Amino acid sequence: MRGEASRIADRVSRDSLAPKLRATAEDAWRIGNELFSVTNVLDRNIRLERALTDPSRPVEDKVALLNKLVGDQAHEMTMEILTDLVGRRWSRVSDIANAVEDFGVDGMMYYADATDATLQVSIELAELHSALLNLPVIRSGLSSDHAPAEARIKLLYALVGNKDLNKVTMRLAEHAACNPRNRRYLSTIHWLINKFSRHMGESMVTVTTAAPLNQEQVDKLIAVYSKKLGRPVHINSNVDPTVIGGMRIEIGDEVTDNTVVAQLQQLQRRVTNGMRT
């Protein structure tokens, strides 16, 4: 949890620079990638984080250090964001890396906006989250600090397979795998889904069924969950014949599984536990 100084720094910086970042349109792709790279460097160098957040150090020295870090090849918006961040006060040295990452995700969202892909990316992230729910071994592998980044990326590619995902979805998924940042992979995907949902002004509700939903069912789900959540919702209908029947509904990290296969698994666990006792 961020301290008060970091919350203020993050909020003021984002309020000031978000409109400028949005205005970069398709350049936001490059900026987001550059900020993800800086996040990775900061996470691996506590001395650098301390140097960039030291309140006693002149801002000019910090900017000079930034120039050495990113060189003259970075987008001017990337440098403007980093310069603003090193000029602010932070509760913990690691909070500056969190802020850089947040801006990197924003860059990806604004690029998605510029290419009319925001909803597609949000849906694909929700589907990735749904797919991982029943794959604990893969989830663990994607979150492992003991495996090299290359191994985690390889595992992600094996999971995705031949799916033609938007490049923003893939870049976000790769960033989460490349640098877990002391988070579980599923938690990072959930965080990204929430950021996109807030950005779009609606919540993503993923509904998994054995057969496709008809429009009447979709409309009923929209009405029910819009009322329940108090805001607009988008229904992401996911078809998975292996659930046999019923519905699995995911809203963020909240999962309500009333599918037939889930009920059978629950029954099997009860029988097994009964035999053990």
mmCIF file of C-alpha atoms in Angstrom:
data_model
loop_
_atom_site.group_PDB
_atom_site.id
_atom_site.type_symbol
_atom_site.label_atom_id
_atom_site.label_comp_id
_atom_site.label_asym_id
_atom_site.label_seq_id
_atom_site.Cartn_x
_atom_site.Cartn_y
_atom_site.Cartn_z
ATOM 1 C CA MET A 1 0.000 0.000 0.000
ATOM 2 C CA ARG A 2 1.358 3.414 -0.929
ATOM 3 C CA GLY A 3 1.883 6.097 1.703
ATOM 4 C CA GLU A 4 0.231 9.497 1.614
ATOM 5 C CA ALA A 5 3.164 11.250 -0.083
ATOM 6 C CA SER A 6 3.228 8.658 -2.881
ATOM 7 C CA ARG A 7 -0.541 8.781 -3.377
ATOM 8 C CA ILE A 8 -0.414 12.548 -3.734
ATOM 9 C CA ALA A 9 2.594 12.425 -6.068
ATOM 10 C CA ASP A 10 0.976 9.786 -8.257
ATOM 11 C CA ARG A 11 -2.392 11.555 -8.426
ATOM 12 C CA VAL A 12 -1.003 15.019 -9.180
ATOM 13 C CA SER A 13 1.409 13.674 -11.793
ATOM 14 C CA ARG A 14 -1.271 11.642 -13.569
ATOM 15 C CA ASP A 15 -3.796 14.502 -13.493
ATOM 16 C CA SER A 16 -1.190 16.743 -15.082
ATOM 17 C CA LEU A 17 0.276 14.420 -17.696
ATOM 18 C CA ALA A 18 -2.516 11.985 -18.636
ATOM 19 C CA PRO A 19 -4.068 14.399 -21.192
ATOM 20 C CA LYS A 20 -0.665 14.911 -22.819
ATOM 21 C CA LEU A 21 -0.019 11.171 -22.943
ATOM 22 C CA ARG A 22 -3.452 10.565 -24.457
ATOM 23 C CA ALA A 23 -2.741 13.206 -27.111
ATOM 24 C CA THR A 24 0.300 11.265 -28.358
ATOM 25 C CA ALA A 25 -2.181 8.821 -29.981
ATOM 26 C CA GLU A 26 -0.311 5.971 -31.684
ATOM 27 C CA ASP A 27 3.025 7.155 -30.255
ATOM 28 C CA ALA A 28 1.652 5.973 -26.902
ATOM 29 C CA TRP A 29 2.692 2.435 -27.931
ATOM 30 C CA ARG A 30 6.360 3.451 -27.998
ATOM 31 C CA ILE A 31 6.038 5.472 -24.783
ATOM 32 C CA GLY A 32 4.347 2.613 -22.937
ATOM 33 C CA ASN A 33 7.101 0.207 -23.969
ATOM 34 C CA GLU A 34 9.815 2.630 -22.897
ATOM 35 C CA LEU A 35 8.165 3.077 -19.504
ATOM 36 C CA PHE A 36 7.867 -0.698 -19.037
ATOM 37 C CA SER A 37 11.608 -0.975 -19.760
ATOM 38 C CA VAL A 38 12.378 1.705 -17.165
ATOM 39 C CA THR A 39 10.133 -0.100 -14.648
ATOM 40 C CA ASN A 40 12.163 -3.275 -15.134
ATOM 41 C CA VAL A 41 15.452 -1.409 -14.643
ATOM 42 C CA LEU A 42 14.225 0.305 -11.470
ATOM 43 C CA ASP A 43 12.938 -2.967 -9.998
ATOM 44 C CA ARG A 44 16.397 -4.464 -10.388
ATOM 45 C CA ASN A 45 18.373 -1.519 -9.011
ATOM 46 C CA ILE A 46 17.455 -0.261 -5.543
ATOM 47 C CA ARG A 47 20.410 2.161 -5.546
ATOM 48 C CA LEU A 48 19.053 3.820 -8.666
ATOM 49 C CA GLU A 49 15.588 4.089 -7.096
ATOM 50 C CA ARG A 50 17.119 5.703 -4.026
ATOM 51 C CA ALA A 51 19.072 8.170 -6.126
ATOM 52 C CA LEU A 52 15.963 9.184 -8.099
ATOM 53 C CA THR A 53 13.770 9.595 -4.998
ATOM 54 C CA ASP A 54 16.263 11.194 -2.604
ATOM 55 C CA PRO A 55 14.534 14.422 -1.458
ATOM 56 C CA SER A 56 17.879 16.017 -0.605
ATOM 57 C CA ARG A 57 19.235 15.565 -4.128
ATOM 58 C CA PRO A 58 18.668 18.420 -6.611
ATOM 59 C CA VAL A 59 16.149 17.636 -9.326
ATOM 60 C CA GLU A 60 18.734 18.656 -11.922
ATOM 61 C CA ASP A 61 21.005 15.824 -10.754
ATOM 62 C CA LYS A 62 18.137 13.358 -10.989
ATOM 63 C CA VAL A 63 17.302 14.481 -14.521
ATOM 64 C CA ALA A 64 20.966 14.097 -15.499
ATOM 65 C CA LEU A 65 20.832 10.559 -14.120
ATOM 66 C CA LEU A 66 17.683 9.896 -16.161
ATOM 67 C CA ASN A 67 19.445 11.057 -19.298
ATOM 68 C CA LYS A 68 22.212 8.553 -18.629
ATOM 69 C CA LEU A 69 19.602 5.843 -18.038
ATOM 70 C CA VAL A 70 17.425 6.328 -21.133
ATOM 71 C CA GLY A 71 19.785 8.291 -23.371
ATOM 72 C CA ASP A 72 18.594 10.627 -26.089
ATOM 73 C CA GLN A 73 16.573 7.997 -27.925
ATOM 74 C CA ALA A 74 13.520 8.070 -25.661
ATOM 75 C CA HIS A 75 10.306 9.790 -26.739
ATOM 76 C CA GLU A 76 10.048 13.323 -25.359
ATOM 77 C CA MET A 77 6.818 12.360 -23.548
ATOM 78 C CA THR A 78 8.650 9.519 -21.814
ATOM 79 C CA MET A 79 11.254 11.971 -20.558
ATOM 80 C CA GLU A 80 8.595 14.472 -19.493
ATOM 81 C CA ILE A 81 6.845 11.805 -17.408
ATOM 82 C CA LEU A 82 10.066 10.583 -15.789
ATOM 83 C CA THR A 83 11.272 14.125 -15.122
ATOM 84 C CA ASP A 84 7.990 14.948 -13.425
ATOM 85 C CA LEU A 85 8.122 11.815 -11.272
ATOM 86 C CA VAL A 86 11.676 12.326 -10.002
ATOM 87 C CA GLY A 87 10.729 15.864 -8.970
ATOM 88 C CA ARG A 88 8.086 14.579 -6.523
ATOM 89 C CA ARG A 89 8.285 13.167 -3.000
ATOM 90 C CA TRP A 90 7.692 9.444 -2.428
ATOM 91 C CA SER A 91 6.831 7.522 0.720
ATOM 92 C CA ARG A 92 9.005 4.568 -0.333
ATOM 93 C CA VAL A 93 11.705 4.410 -2.977
ATOM 94 C CA SER A 94 9.946 1.520 -4.767
ATOM 95 C CA ASP A 95 6.796 3.606 -5.271
ATOM 96 C CA ILE A 96 8.373 5.490 -8.155
ATOM 97 C CA ALA A 97 8.622 2.225 -10.138
ATOM 98 C CA ASN A 98 4.912 1.617 -9.463
ATOM 99 C CA ALA A 99 4.122 5.068 -10.857
ATOM 100 C CA VAL A 100 6.252 4.474 -13.947
ATOM 101 C CA GLU A 101 4.464 1.166 -14.556
ATOM 102 C CA ASP A 102 1.056 2.842 -14.152
ATOM 103 C CA PHE A 103 1.989 5.364 -16.823
ATOM 104 C CA GLY A 104 3.199 2.502 -19.037
ATOM 105 C CA VAL A 105 -0.204 0.798 -18.788
ATOM 106 C CA ASP A 106 -1.884 4.140 -19.500
ATOM 107 C CA GLY A 107 0.239 4.438 -22.623
ATOM 108 C CA MET A 108 -0.998 1.043 -23.786
ATOM 109 C CA MET A 109 -4.628 2.025 -23.075
ATOM 110 C CA TYR A 110 -4.295 5.267 -25.013
ATOM 111 C CA TYR A 111 -2.731 3.399 -27.936
ATOM 112 C CA ALA A 112 -5.671 0.977 -27.804
ATOM 113 C CA ASP A 113 -8.006 4.003 -27.868
ATOM 114 C CA ALA A 114 -6.188 5.423 -30.888
ATOM 115 C CA THR A 115 -6.528 2.126 -32.766
ATOM 116 C CA ASP A 116 -10.147 1.420 -31.695
ATOM 117 C CA ALA A 117 -9.068 -1.693 -29.808
ATOM 118 C CA THR A 118 -9.870 -0.834 -26.170
ATOM 119 C CA LEU A 119 -12.883 -3.117 -25.809
ATOM 120 C CA GLN A 120 -11.117 -5.929 -27.668
ATOM 121 C CA VAL A 121 -8.120 -5.740 -25.324
ATOM 122 C CA SER A 122 -10.395 -5.681 -22.273
ATOM 123 C CA ILE A 123 -12.240 -8.783 -23.494
ATOM 124 C CA GLU A 124 -9.024 -10.629 -24.311
ATOM 125 C CA LEU A 125 -7.590 -9.886 -20.862
ATOM 126 C CA ALA A 126 -10.808 -11.208 -19.296
ATOM 127 C CA GLU A 127 -10.571 -14.374 -21.398
ATOM 128 C CA LEU A 128 -6.933 -14.858 -20.367
ATOM 129 C CA HIS A 129 -7.961 -14.480 -16.724
ATOM 130 C CA SER A 130 -10.763 -17.020 -17.229
ATOM 131 C CA ALA A 131 -8.469 -19.516 -18.943
ATOM 132 C CA LEU A 132 -5.952 -19.358 -16.093
ATOM 133 C CA LEU A 133 -8.506 -20.086 -13.373
ATOM 134 C CA ASN A 134 -8.334 -23.826 -14.030
ATOM 135 C CA LEU A 135 -4.586 -23.934 -14.714
ATOM 136 C CA PRO A 136 -2.859 -23.627 -11.311
ATOM 137 C CA VAL A 137 0.448 -25.065 -12.506
ATOM 138 C CA ILE A 138 0.716 -22.554 -15.351
ATOM 139 C CA ARG A 139 -0.349 -19.715 -13.033
ATOM 140 C CA SER A 140 2.410 -20.691 -10.636
ATOM 141 C CA GLY A 141 4.960 -20.859 -13.436
ATOM 142 C CA LEU A 142 4.043 -17.428 -14.745
ATOM 143 C CA SER A 143 4.476 -15.947 -11.247
ATOM 144 C CA SER A 144 7.682 -17.778 -10.313
ATOM 145 C CA ASP A 145 10.655 -15.639 -9.328
ATOM 146 C CA HIS A 146 12.837 -18.742 -9.512
ATOM 147 C CA ALA A 147 12.366 -19.196 -13.274
ATOM 148 C CA PRO A 148 14.146 -16.849 -15.712
ATOM 149 C CA ALA A 149 12.028 -14.295 -17.576
ATOM 150 C CA GLU A 150 12.620 -16.161 -20.835
ATOM 151 C CA ALA A 151 11.042 -19.310 -19.378
ATOM 152 C CA ARG A 152 7.973 -17.408 -18.174
ATOM 153 C CA ILE A 153 7.548 -15.767 -21.577
ATOM 154 C CA LYS A 154 7.869 -19.164 -23.273
ATOM 155 C CA LEU A 155 5.178 -20.540 -20.958
ATOM 156 C CA LEU A 156 2.906 -17.602 -21.834
ATOM 157 C CA TYR A 157 3.358 -18.222 -25.564
ATOM 158 C CA ALA A 158 2.538 -21.896 -25.081
ATOM 159 C CA LEU A 159 -0.650 -20.894 -23.236
ATOM 160 C CA VAL A 160 -1.729 -18.393 -25.888
ATOM 161 C CA GLY A 161 -0.910 -20.747 -28.763
ATOM 162 C CA ASN A 162 -2.185 -19.616 -32.143
ATOM 163 C CA LYS A 163 -4.736 -17.126 -30.808
ATOM 164 C CA ASP A 164 -4.642 -13.899 -32.782
ATOM 165 C CA LEU A 165 -4.577 -11.500 -29.834
ATOM 166 C CA ASN A 166 -4.299 -7.749 -30.153
ATOM 167 C CA LYS A 167 -0.701 -6.619 -29.747
ATOM 168 C CA VAL A 168 -1.630 -4.509 -26.700
ATOM 169 C CA THR A 169 -3.056 -7.600 -24.975
ATOM 170 C CA MET A 170 0.105 -9.536 -25.748
ATOM 171 C CA ARG A 171 2.400 -6.734 -24.600
ATOM 172 C CA LEU A 172 0.566 -6.397 -21.291
ATOM 173 C CA ALA A 173 0.595 -10.179 -20.798
ATOM 174 C CA GLU A 174 4.325 -10.271 -21.639
ATOM 175 C CA HIS A 175 5.112 -7.438 -19.228
ATOM 176 C CA ALA A 176 3.303 -9.282 -16.422
ATOM 177 C CA ALA A 177 5.266 -12.460 -17.191
ATOM 178 C CA CYS A 178 8.630 -10.780 -17.747
ATOM 179 C CA ASN A 179 8.573 -8.921 -14.437
ATOM 180 C CA PRO A 180 6.147 -10.382 -11.842
ATOM 181 C CA ARG A 181 6.935 -7.477 -9.448
ATOM 182 C CA ASN A 182 6.168 -9.628 -6.385
ATOM 183 C CA ARG A 183 2.604 -10.222 -7.601
ATOM 184 C CA ARG A 184 0.755 -13.323 -8.653
ATOM 185 C CA TYR A 185 0.210 -13.400 -12.400
ATOM 186 C CA LEU A 186 -3.565 -13.699 -12.062
ATOM 187 C CA SER A 187 -3.611 -10.678 -9.731
ATOM 188 C CA THR A 188 -1.766 -8.599 -12.321
ATOM 189 C CA ILE A 189 -4.228 -9.562 -15.071
ATOM 190 C CA HIS A 190 -7.099 -8.726 -12.694
ATOM 191 C CA TRP A 191 -5.488 -5.320 -11.998
ATOM 192 C CA LEU A 192 -5.195 -4.649 -15.739
ATOM 193 C CA ILE A 193 -8.838 -5.626 -16.338
ATOM 194 C CA ASN A 194 -9.933 -3.212 -13.622
ATOM 195 C CA LYS A 195 -7.845 -0.401 -15.110
ATOM 196 C CA PHE A 196 -9.409 -0.932 -18.531
ATOM 197 C CA SER A 197 -12.896 -1.177 -16.989
ATOM 198 C CA ARG A 198 -12.470 2.144 -15.167
ATOM 199 C CA HIS A 199 -11.039 3.650 -18.318
ATOM 200 C CA MET A 200 -14.094 2.592 -20.335
ATOM 201 C CA GLY A 201 -16.525 3.521 -17.563
ATOM 202 C CA GLU A 202 -18.033 0.033 -17.341
ATOM 203 C CA SER A 203 -17.319 -3.273 -15.621
ATOM 204 C CA MET A 204 -16.398 -6.445 -17.479
ATOM 205 C CA VAL A 205 -18.536 -9.483 -16.575
ATOM 206 C CA THR A 206 -17.255 -12.727 -18.092
ATOM 207 C CA VAL A 207 -19.900 -15.443 -18.377
ATOM 208 C CA THR A 208 -18.801 -18.975 -19.293
ATOM 209 C CA THR A 209 -21.429 -21.435 -20.547
ATOM 210 C CA ALA A 210 -21.484 -24.683 -22.489
ATOM 211 C CA ALA A 211 -23.500 -23.103 -25.335
ATOM 212 C CA PRO A 212 -23.662 -19.509 -26.631
ATOM 213 C CA LEU A 213 -25.964 -17.091 -24.814
ATOM 214 C CA ASN A 214 -28.864 -15.660 -26.782
ATOM 215 C CA GLN A 215 -29.560 -11.933 -26.828
ATOM 216 C CA GLU A 216 -32.363 -12.207 -24.288
ATOM 217 C CA GLN A 217 -30.023 -13.877 -21.813
ATOM 218 C CA VAL A 218 -27.362 -11.239 -22.422
ATOM 219 C CA ASP A 219 -29.877 -8.430 -21.883
ATOM 220 C CA LYS A 220 -31.040 -10.001 -18.608
ATOM 221 C CA LEU A 221 -27.464 -10.344 -17.363
ATOM 222 C CA ILE A 222 -26.734 -6.720 -18.273
ATOM 223 C CA ALA A 223 -29.817 -5.572 -16.355
ATOM 224 C CA VAL A 224 -29.028 -7.705 -13.295
ATOM 225 C CA TYR A 225 -25.347 -6.812 -12.991
ATOM 226 C CA SER A 226 -25.739 -3.144 -13.922
ATOM 227 C CA LYS A 227 -28.181 -2.865 -11.011
ATOM 228 C CA LYS A 228 -26.011 -4.952 -8.688
ATOM 229 C CA LEU A 229 -22.795 -3.037 -9.418
ATOM 230 C CA GLY A 230 -24.385 0.368 -9.839
ATOM 231 C CA ARG A 231 -22.654 1.076 -13.159
ATOM 232 C CA PRO A 232 -22.801 -0.086 -16.803
ATOM 233 C CA VAL A 233 -21.466 -3.553 -17.564
ATOM 234 C CA HIS A 234 -20.212 -5.371 -20.636
ATOM 235 C CA ILE A 235 -21.035 -9.080 -20.889
ATOM 236 C CA ASN A 236 -18.148 -11.119 -22.272
ATOM 237 C CA SER A 237 -19.721 -14.419 -23.317
ATOM 238 C CA ASN A 238 -17.244 -17.298 -23.251
ATOM 239 C CA VAL A 239 -18.274 -20.719 -24.622
ATOM 240 C CA ASP A 240 -16.640 -23.802 -23.068
ATOM 241 C CA PRO A 241 -18.430 -27.134 -23.742
ATOM 242 C CA THR A 242 -16.429 -28.840 -20.967
ATOM 243 C CA VAL A 243 -18.472 -27.044 -18.256
ATOM 244 C CA ILE A 244 -21.448 -29.194 -19.452
ATOM 245 C CA GLY A 245 -24.127 -26.783 -18.186
ATOM 246 C CA GLY A 246 -24.822 -23.857 -15.859
ATOM 247 C CA MET A 247 -22.790 -20.623 -15.683
ATOM 248 C CA ARG A 248 -19.472 -19.408 -14.326
ATOM 249 C CA ILE A 249 -19.523 -15.641 -13.743
ATOM 250 C CA GLU A 250 -16.365 -13.619 -13.163
ATOM 251 C CA ILE A 251 -16.280 -9.970 -12.071
ATOM 252 C CA GLY A 252 -12.704 -8.998 -11.344
ATOM 253 C CA ASP A 253 -11.361 -11.590 -8.915
ATOM 254 C CA GLU A 254 -14.853 -12.614 -7.753
ATOM 255 C CA VAL A 255 -15.896 -15.933 -9.292
ATOM 256 C CA THR A 256 -19.320 -17.579 -8.945
ATOM 257 C CA ASP A 257 -19.136 -21.049 -10.442
ATOM 258 C CA ASN A 258 -22.494 -22.801 -10.845
ATOM 259 C CA THR A 259 -21.451 -24.960 -13.763
ATOM 260 C CA VAL A 260 -22.244 -28.675 -13.806
ATOM 261 C CA VAL A 261 -18.555 -29.600 -13.891
ATOM 262 C CA ALA A 262 -17.885 -27.439 -10.810
ATOM 263 C CA GLN A 263 -20.735 -29.118 -8.944
ATOM 264 C CA LEU A 264 -19.413 -32.550 -9.925
ATOM 265 C CA GLN A 265 -15.925 -31.602 -8.714
ATOM 266 C CA GLN A 266 -17.382 -30.360 -5.434
ATOM 267 C CA LEU A 267 -19.314 -33.621 -5.031
ATOM 268 C CA GLN A 268 -16.163 -35.619 -5.745
ATOM 269 C CA ARG A 269 -14.258 -33.685 -3.056
ATOM 270 C CA ARG A 270 -17.036 -34.359 -0.533
ATOM 271 C CA VAL A 271 -17.009 -38.072 -1.307
ATOM 272 C CA THR A 272 -13.201 -38.202 -1.068
ATOM 273 C CA ASN A 273 -13.182 -36.345 2.233
ATOM 274 C CA GLY A 274 -15.932 -38.608 3.553
ATOM 275 C CA MET A 275 -13.895 -41.709 2.670
ATOM 276 C CA ARG A 276 -10.842 -40.280 4.469
ATOM 277 C CA THR A 277 -12.824 -39.736 7.671
#
